[in-house]
Coordinates of C-alpha atoms in Angstrom, one line a residue:
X202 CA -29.1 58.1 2.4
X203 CA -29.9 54.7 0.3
X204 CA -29.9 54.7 -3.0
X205 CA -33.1 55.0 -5.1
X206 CA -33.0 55.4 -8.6
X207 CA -30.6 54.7 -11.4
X208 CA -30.4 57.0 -13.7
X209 CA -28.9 56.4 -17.6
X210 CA -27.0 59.2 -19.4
X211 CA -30.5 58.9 -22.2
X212 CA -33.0 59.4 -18.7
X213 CA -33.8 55.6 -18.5
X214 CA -34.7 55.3 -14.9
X215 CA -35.2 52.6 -12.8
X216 CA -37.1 53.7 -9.7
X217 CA -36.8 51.1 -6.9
X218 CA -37.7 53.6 -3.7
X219 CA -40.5 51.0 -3.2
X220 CA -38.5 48.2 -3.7
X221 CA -35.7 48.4 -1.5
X222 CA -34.9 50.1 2.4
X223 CA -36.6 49.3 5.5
X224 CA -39.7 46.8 5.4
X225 CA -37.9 45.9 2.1
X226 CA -34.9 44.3 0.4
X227 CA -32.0 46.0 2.5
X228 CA -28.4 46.9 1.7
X229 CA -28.1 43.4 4.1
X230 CA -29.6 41.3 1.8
X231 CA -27.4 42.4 -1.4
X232 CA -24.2 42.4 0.4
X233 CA -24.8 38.7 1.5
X234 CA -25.3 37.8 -2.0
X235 CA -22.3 39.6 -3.1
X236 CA -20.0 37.0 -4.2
X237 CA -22.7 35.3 -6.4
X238 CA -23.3 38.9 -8.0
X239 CA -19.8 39.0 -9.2
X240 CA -20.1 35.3 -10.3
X241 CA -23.0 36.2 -12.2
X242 CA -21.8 39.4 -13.6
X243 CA -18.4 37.4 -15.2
X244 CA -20.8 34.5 -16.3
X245 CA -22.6 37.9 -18.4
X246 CA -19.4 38.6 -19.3
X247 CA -18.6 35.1 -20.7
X248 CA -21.7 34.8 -22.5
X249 CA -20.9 37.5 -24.4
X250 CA -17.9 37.0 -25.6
X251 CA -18.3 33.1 -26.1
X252 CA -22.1 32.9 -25.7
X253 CA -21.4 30.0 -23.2
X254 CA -23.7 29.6 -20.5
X255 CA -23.2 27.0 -18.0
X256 CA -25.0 24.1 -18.2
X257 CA -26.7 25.2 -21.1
X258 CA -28.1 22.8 -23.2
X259 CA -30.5 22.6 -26.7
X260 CA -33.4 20.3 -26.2
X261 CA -32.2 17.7 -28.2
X262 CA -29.1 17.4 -25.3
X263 CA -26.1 18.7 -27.1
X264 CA -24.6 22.5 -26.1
X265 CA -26.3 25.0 -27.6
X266 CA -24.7 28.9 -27.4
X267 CA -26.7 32.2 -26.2
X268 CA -26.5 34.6 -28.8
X269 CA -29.1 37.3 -27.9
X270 CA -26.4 39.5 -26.2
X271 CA -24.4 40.4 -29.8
X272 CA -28.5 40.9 -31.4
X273 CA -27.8 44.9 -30.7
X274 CA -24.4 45.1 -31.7
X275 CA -25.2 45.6 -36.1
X276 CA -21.4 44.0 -37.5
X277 CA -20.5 41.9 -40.3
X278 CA -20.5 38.5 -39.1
X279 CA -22.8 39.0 -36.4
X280 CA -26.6 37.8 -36.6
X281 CA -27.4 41.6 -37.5
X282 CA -24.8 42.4 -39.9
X283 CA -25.1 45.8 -42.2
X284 CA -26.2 43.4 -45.2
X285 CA -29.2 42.1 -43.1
X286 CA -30.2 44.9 -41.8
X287 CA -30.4 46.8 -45.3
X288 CA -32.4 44.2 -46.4
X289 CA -35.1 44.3 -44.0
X290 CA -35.3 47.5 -44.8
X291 CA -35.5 47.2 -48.9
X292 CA -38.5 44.5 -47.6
X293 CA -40.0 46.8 -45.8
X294 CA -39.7 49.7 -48.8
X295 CA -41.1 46.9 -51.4
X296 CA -44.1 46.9 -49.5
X297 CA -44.7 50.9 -49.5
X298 CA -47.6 51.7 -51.7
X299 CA -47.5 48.3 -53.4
X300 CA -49.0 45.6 -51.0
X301 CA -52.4 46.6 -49.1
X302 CA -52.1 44.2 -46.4
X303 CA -49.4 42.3 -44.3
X304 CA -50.6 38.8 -42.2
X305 CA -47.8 37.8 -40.0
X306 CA -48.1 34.7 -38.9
X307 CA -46.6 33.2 -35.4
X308 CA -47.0 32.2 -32.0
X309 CA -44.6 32.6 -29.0
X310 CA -41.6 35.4 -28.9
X311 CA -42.7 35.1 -32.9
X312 CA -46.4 37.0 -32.4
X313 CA -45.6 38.8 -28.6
X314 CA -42.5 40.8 -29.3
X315 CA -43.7 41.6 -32.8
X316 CA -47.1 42.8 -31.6
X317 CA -44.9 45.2 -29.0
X318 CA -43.1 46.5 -31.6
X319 CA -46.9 47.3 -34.0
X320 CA -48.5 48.2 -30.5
X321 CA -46.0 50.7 -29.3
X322 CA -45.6 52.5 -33.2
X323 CA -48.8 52.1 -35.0
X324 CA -51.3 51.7 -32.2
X325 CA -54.9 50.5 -31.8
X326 CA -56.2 52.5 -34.7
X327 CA -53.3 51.9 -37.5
X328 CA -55.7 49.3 -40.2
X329 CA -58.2 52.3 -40.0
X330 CA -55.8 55.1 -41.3
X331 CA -55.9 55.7 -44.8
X332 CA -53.0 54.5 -47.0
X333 CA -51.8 58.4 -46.8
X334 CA -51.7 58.9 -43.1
X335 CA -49.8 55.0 -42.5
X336 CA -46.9 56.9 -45.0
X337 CA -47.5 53.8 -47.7
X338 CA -47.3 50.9 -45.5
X339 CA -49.9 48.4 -45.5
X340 CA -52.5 47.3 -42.7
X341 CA -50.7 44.3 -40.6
X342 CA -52.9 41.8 -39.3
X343 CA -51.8 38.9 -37.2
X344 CA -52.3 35.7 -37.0
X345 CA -51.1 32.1 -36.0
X346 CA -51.0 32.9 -32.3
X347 CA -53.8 30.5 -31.6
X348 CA -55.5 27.8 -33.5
X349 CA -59.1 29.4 -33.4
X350 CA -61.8 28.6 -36.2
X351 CA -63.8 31.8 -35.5
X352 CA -61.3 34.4 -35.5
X353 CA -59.5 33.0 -38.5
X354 CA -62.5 33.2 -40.2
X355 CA -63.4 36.4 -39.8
X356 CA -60.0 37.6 -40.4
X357 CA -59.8 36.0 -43.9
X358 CA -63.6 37.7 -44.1
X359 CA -62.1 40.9 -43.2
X360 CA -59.3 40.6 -46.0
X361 CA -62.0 39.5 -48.3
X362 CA -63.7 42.6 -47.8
X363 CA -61.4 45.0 -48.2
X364 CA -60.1 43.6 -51.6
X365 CA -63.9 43.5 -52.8
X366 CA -64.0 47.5 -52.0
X367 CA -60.7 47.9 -53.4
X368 CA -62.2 46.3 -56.7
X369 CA -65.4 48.5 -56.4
X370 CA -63.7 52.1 -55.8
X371 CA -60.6 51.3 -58.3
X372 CA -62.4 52.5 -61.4
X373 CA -59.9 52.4 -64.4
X374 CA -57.3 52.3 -62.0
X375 CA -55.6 48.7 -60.9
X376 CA -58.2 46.8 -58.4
X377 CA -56.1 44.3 -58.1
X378 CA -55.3 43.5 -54.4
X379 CA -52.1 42.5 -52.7
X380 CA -51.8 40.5 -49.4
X381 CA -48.2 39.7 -48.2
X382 CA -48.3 36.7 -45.7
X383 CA -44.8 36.5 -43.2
X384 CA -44.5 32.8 -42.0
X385 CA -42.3 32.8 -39.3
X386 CA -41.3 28.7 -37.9
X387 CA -37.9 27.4 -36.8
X388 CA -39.1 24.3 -38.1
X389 CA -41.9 24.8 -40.0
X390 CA -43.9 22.0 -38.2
X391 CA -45.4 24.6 -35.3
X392 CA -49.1 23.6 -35.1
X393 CA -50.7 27.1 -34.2
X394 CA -48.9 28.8 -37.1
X395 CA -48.9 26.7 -39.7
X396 CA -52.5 25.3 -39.5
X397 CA -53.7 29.2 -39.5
X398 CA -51.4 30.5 -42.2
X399 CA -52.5 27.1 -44.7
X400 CA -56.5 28.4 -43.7
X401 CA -55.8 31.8 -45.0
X402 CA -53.1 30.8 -47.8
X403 CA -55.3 28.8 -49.4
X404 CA -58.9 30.9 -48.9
X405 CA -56.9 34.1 -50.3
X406 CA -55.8 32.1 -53.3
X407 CA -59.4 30.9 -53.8
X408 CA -61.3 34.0 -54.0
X409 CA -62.7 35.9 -56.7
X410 CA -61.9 38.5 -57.7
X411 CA -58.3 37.2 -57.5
X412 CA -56.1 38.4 -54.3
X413 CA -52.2 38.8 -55.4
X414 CA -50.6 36.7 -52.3
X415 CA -47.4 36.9 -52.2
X416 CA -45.3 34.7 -49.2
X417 CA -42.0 34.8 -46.9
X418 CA -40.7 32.7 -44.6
X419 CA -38.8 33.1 -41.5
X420 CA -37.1 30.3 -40.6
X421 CA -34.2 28.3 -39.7
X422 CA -31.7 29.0 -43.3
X423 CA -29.8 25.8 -42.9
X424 CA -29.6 23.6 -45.2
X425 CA -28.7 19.9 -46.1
X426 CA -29.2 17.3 -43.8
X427 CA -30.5 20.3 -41.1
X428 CA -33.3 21.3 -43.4
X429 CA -36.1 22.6 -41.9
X430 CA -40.3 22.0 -43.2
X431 CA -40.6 25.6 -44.1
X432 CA -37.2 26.1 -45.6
X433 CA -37.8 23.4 -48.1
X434 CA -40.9 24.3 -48.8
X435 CA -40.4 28.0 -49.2
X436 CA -37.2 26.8 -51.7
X437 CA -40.0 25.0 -53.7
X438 CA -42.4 27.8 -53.8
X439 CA -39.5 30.5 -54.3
X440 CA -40.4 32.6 -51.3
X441 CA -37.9 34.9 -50.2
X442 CA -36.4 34.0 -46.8
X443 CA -35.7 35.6 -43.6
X444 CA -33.6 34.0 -40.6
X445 CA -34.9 32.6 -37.1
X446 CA -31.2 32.2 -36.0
X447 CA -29.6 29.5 -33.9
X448 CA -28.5 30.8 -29.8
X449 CA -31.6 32.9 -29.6
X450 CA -34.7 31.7 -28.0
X451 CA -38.0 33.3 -29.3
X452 CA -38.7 35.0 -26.1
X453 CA -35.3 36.8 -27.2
X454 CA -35.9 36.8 -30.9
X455 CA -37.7 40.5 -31.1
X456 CA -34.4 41.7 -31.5
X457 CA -33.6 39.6 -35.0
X458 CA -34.6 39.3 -38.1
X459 CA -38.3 37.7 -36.4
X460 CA -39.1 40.7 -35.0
X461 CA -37.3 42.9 -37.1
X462 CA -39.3 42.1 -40.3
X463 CA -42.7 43.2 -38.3
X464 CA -40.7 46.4 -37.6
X465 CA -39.7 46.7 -41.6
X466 CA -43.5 45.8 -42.7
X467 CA -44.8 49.4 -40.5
X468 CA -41.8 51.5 -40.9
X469 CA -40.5 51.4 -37.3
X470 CA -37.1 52.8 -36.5
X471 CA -34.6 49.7 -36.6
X472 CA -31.7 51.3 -36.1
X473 CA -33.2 53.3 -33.3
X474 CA -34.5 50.0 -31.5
X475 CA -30.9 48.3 -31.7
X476 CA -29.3 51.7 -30.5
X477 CA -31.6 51.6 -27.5
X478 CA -30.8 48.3 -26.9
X479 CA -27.1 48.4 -27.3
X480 CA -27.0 51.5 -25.0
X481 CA -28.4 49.2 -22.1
X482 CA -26.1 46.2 -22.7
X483 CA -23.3 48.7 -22.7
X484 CA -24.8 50.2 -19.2
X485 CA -24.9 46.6 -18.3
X486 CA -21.4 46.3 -18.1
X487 CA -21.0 47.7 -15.0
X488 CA -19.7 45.6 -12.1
X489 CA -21.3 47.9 -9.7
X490 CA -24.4 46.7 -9.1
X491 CA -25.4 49.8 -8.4
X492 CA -25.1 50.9 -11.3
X493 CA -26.0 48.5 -13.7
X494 CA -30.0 48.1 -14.1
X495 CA -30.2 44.4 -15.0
X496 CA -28.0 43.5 -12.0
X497 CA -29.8 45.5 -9.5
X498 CA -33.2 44.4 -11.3
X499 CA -32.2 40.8 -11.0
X500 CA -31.2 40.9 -7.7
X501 CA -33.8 43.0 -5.6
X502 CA -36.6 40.8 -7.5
X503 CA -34.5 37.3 -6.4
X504 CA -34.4 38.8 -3.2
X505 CA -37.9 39.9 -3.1
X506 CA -39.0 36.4 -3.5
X507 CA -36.6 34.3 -2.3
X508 CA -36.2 35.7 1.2
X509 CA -39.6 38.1 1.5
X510 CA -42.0 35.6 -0.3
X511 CA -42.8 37.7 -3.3
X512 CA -43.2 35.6 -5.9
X513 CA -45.6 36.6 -8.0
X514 CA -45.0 39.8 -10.9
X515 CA -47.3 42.2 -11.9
X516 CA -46.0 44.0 -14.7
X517 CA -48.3 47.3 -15.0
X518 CA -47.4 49.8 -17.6
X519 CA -49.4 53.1 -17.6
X520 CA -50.0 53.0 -21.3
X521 CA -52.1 51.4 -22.8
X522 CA -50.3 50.5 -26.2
X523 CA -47.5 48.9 -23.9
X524 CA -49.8 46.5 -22.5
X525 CA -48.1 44.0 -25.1
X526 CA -44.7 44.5 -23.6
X527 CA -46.2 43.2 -20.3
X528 CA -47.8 39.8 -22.5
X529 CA -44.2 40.0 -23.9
X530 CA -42.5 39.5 -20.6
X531 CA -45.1 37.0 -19.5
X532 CA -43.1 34.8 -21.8
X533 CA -40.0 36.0 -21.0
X534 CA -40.4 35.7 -17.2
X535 CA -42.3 32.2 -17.3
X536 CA -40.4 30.1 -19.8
X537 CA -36.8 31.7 -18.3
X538 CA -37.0 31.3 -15.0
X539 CA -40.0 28.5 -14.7
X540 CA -37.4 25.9 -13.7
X541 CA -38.4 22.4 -11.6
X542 CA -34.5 22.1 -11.2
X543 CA -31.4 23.8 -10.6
X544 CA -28.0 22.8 -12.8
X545 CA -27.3 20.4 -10.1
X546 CA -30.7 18.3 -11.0
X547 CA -32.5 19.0 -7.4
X548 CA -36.1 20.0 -7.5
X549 CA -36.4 23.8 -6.6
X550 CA -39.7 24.6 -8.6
X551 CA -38.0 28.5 -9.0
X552 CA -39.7 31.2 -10.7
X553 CA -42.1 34.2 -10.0
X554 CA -45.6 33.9 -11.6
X555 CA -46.2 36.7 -14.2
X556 CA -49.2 39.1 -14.5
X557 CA -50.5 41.8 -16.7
X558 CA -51.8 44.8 -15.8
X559 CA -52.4 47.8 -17.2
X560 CA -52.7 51.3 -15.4
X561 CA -55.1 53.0 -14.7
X562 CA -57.4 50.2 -16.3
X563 CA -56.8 47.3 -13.4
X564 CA -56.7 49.9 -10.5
X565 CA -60.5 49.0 -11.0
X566 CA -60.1 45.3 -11.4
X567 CA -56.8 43.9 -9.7
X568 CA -55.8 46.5 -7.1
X569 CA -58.2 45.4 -4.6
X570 CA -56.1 42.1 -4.9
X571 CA -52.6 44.0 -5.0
X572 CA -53.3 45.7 -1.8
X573 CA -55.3 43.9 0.4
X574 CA -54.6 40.0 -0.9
X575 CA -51.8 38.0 0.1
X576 CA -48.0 39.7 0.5
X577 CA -46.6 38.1 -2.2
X578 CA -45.9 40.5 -5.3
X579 CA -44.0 42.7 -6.6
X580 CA -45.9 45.5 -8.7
X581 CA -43.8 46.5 -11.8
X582 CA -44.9 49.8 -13.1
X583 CA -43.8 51.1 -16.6
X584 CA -44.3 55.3 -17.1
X585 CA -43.7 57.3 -19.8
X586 CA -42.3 60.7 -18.9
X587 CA -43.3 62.9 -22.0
X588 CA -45.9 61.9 -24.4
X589 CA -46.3 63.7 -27.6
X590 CA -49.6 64.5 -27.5
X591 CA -50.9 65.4 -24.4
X592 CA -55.1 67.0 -24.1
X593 CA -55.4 69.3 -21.4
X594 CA -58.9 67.9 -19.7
X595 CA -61.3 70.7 -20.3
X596 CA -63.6 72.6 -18.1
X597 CA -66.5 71.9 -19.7
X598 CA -69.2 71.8 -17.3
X599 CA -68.1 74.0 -14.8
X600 CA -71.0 74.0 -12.4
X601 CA -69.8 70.3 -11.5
X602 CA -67.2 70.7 -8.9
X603 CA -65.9 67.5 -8.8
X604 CA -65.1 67.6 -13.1
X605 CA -64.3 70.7 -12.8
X606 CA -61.6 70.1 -10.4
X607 CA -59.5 68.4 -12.5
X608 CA -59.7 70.8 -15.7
X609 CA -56.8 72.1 -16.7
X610 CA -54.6 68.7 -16.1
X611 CA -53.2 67.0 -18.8
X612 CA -54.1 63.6 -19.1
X613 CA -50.5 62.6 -18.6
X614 CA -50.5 64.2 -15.1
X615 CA -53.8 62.2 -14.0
X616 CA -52.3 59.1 -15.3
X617 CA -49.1 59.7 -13.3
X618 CA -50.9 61.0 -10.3
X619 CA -53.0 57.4 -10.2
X620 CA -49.8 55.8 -10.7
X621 CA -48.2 57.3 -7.5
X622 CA -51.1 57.0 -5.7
X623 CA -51.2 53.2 -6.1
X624 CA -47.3 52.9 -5.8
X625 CA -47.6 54.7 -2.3
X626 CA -50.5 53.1 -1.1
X627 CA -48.9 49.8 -1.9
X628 CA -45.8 51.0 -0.2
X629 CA -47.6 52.1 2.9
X630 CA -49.0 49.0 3.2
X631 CA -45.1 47.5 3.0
X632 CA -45.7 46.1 -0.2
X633 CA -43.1 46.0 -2.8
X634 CA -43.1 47.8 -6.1
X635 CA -41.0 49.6 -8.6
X636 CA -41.2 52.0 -11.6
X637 CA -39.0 51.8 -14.8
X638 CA -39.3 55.4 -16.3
X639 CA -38.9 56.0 -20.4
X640 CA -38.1 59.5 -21.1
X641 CA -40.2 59.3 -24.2
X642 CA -42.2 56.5 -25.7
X643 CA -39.9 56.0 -28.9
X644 CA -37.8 53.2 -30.8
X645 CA -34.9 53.9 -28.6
X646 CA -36.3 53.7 -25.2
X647 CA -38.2 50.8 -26.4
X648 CA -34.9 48.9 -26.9
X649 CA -33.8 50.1 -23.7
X650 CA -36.4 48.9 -21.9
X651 CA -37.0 45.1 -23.1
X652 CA -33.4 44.6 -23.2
X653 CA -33.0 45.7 -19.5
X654 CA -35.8 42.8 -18.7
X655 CA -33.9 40.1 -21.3
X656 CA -30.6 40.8 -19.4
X657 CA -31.9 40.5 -15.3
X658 CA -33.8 36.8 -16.2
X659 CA -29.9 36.0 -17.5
X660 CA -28.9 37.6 -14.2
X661 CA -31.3 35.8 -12.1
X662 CA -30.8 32.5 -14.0
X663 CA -27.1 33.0 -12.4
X664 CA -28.3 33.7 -9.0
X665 CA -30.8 31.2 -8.8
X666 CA -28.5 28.5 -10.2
X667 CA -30.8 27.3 -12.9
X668 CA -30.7 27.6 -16.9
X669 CA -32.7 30.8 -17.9
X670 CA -32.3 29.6 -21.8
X671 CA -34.1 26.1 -21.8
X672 CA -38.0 25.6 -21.3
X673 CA -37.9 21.9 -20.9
X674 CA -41.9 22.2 -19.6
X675 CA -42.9 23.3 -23.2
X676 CA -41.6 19.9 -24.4
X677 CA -43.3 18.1 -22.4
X678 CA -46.2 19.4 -23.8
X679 CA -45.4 18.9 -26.9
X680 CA -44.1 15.5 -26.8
X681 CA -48.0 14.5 -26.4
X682 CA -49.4 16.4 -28.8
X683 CA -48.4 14.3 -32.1
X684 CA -50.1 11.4 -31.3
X685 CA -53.4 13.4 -29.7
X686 CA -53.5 14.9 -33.0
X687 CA -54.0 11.4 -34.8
X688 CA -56.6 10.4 -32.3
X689 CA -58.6 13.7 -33.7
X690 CA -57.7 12.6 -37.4
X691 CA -60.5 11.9 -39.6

């Protein structure tokens, strides 16, 4: 009998029934791409253990390391050492019953894997809690993820509000109210962020009665001749600092100290989160590919679309506050594997095409599409086995047969009965899917599961011959936008 699911020792899964056997990826297909699987899996290995990649170079044309593999592992020396660590979480205890409101600001792996991380542990409803029921920690608002007049505007409007009814209900009590803004730029020159966080820096410090901002930076620390925008300025001001390290691409960074700060500002399990994420890598070891999950992800997807034409991804998790890990691996997917060329310079335009989706929301929007459009995705699904609140759906008009049918189902079993409805019609249909399975949705099988997907674009960077840690087509971008900028000077 094939093999169909891989199973970790916490009850990760990765489902790929749909994904792999007849009409599918076959055993055929992986054993003719054997020998570049064990290439691959020793170029993992290197990377760790040098963070060399081949070919791998920073824009500016010199060699540049990968460092994201040793983010999990928390030792002195490494980029998460014990001493950083600690203090992301004394930041995050500063803020406890002190500071009413955190603005991050940042664009990129800088706003997407630190909204993933607010999503999945304070959810939709978090700046409406009371200061009791968010255990101390302040709202978190973000910003600097777009340059757009009206939202920034209503966010500093939203801010100003709440301090004016902080002042109103104080009494003798202190009214005063306290906004810390996290500025997070390698350079400190990133247009989105910057403009945004200057907009609300400077209306905050304006308005009356006073609002106690308070800054930090994240940033590149070095110093000298490599000085960055924002590290000199935050030197000048005297805000405290956090690192944006060298070897780790934002799409990689949630991880580091630029995600990690988000996680410090809410009260989400760090150590938990790196744990997760360290248990995968260690899985990931594996030279059976059967057996290790970002292998076997990597290659039944490079399969999928290299031989079978699929090459576009939907990334559906049945949850609703995971839909940010799918806008997270957008980025992840795109600027990894979006190559024009391979290492030897020829033009291969490689990559799938990301897409978010969220179950059972686009089952009435995209599905149609999925199942009945061109054969040319694969469907990711995400499920989460046990939730920790789960309403039974109540009989409460009992003379309806239909609504009354499905009383006495939890709402987890409807979702997961859509789910497998939709993975079997799809299947049916020969289309390919699969299902990664988190036991529970916590910090640890968070860390599992986004370091499973940071680990198979490495994998399939190795299989597809091109450099998974460059993004070349963002330059280009980027390289015009200076001078449009002066054009739209006044």
């Amino acid at each position: 009998m094939e093999r169909t699911h891989l199973v970790l020792s916490s009850g990760f899964t990765f489902d790929y029934t749909n994904l792999y056997g007849q009409g599918l990826v076959t055993q055929a297909d992986v054993a003719a791409i054997g020998l570049r699987l064990i290439a691959a899996h020793q170029a993992m290995e290197h990377m760790r253990s040098t963070g060399e990649i081949r070919g791998h170079l920073s824009k500016d044309g010199a060699p540049e390391k990968v460092l994201f593999s040793q983010l999990p592992y928390v030792q002195a020396g490494h980029l998460n050492s014990p001493a950083s660590i600690a203090r992301l979480k004394e930041f995050g205890q500063s803020l406890r019953n002190k500071v009413d409101v955190v603005v991050s600001f940042g664009i990129g792996g800088s706003y997407l894997g630190n909204k993933v991380l607010f999503d999945v542990h304070c959810g939709e409803f978090w700046n409406s809690k009371g200061a009791e029921e968010r255990q101390g920690y302040p709202r978190l608002y973000f910003s600097g993820n777009n340059i757009d007049p009206r939202r920034t505007v209503e966010l500093i409007g939203q801010i100003k509000y709440e301090a004016r009814l902080k002042a109103v209900h104080a009494g003798p009590h202190d009214g005063t109210y306290r906004a810390q803004l996290v500025v997070i730029s390698k350079s400190g020159s990133t247009l989105d962020t910057m403009s945004t966080f200057m907009a609300v820096y400077d209306a905050l410090h304006r308005e009356t009665p006073a609002i106690e901002v308070q800054v930090v930076a994240v940033t590149d620390l070095a110093e000298g001749a490599g000085e960055t925008l924002l590290h000199k300025l935050a030197a000048e001001q005297g805000w405290p600092m956090f690192s944006v390290p060298d070897g780790v691409g934002g799409r990689f960074s949630i991880f580091s100290e630029v995600g990690l700060v988000t996680a410090a500002c809410i009260g989400f399990d760090i150590d938990a989160f790196l744990a997760g994420a360290r248990a995968m890598d260690e899985a990931c070891r594996q030279e059976d590919i059967w057996r290790n999950p970002a292998m076997l992800n990597a290659a039944l997807k490079y399969l999928a679309a290299e031989k079978y034409g699929q090459d576009i991804e939907v990334f559906m998790p049945y949850a609703d506050n995971l839909k940010s890990v799918a806008e997270w691996y957008v980025q992840l997917l795109a600027e990894s594997l979006g190559k024009r060329t391979d290492r030897a310079g020829r033009e291969v335009f490689y990559g799938r095409t990301p897409i978010v989706a969220v179950g059972t929301t686009d089952m009435h929007a995209q599905t149609q599409q999925h199942q009945d459009g061109r054969k040319d995705k694969v469907v990711q699904f995400v499920k989460v086995a046990a939730w920790e609140n789960d309403p039974v759906i109540p009989d409460v008009f009992p003379s309806a047969d239909k609504l009354s049918e499905i009383s006495g189902l939890r709402l987890s079993q409807a979702l997961d009965a859509a789910r497998e409805a939709n993975a079997a019609a799809l299947r049916s249909d020969g289309r390919f899917n699969a299902t990664f399975v988190l036991p529970e949705m916590t910090a640890y099988h968070l860390g599992e599961l986004l370091y499973l997907l940071a680990l198979s674009v490495a994998y399939e960077g190795e299989l597809a011959d091109v450099d998974a840690f460059d993004q070349p087509g963002v330059e280009a971008y980027k390289r015009l936008l200076g001078p449009m900028l002066k054009q739209h000077s006044p």
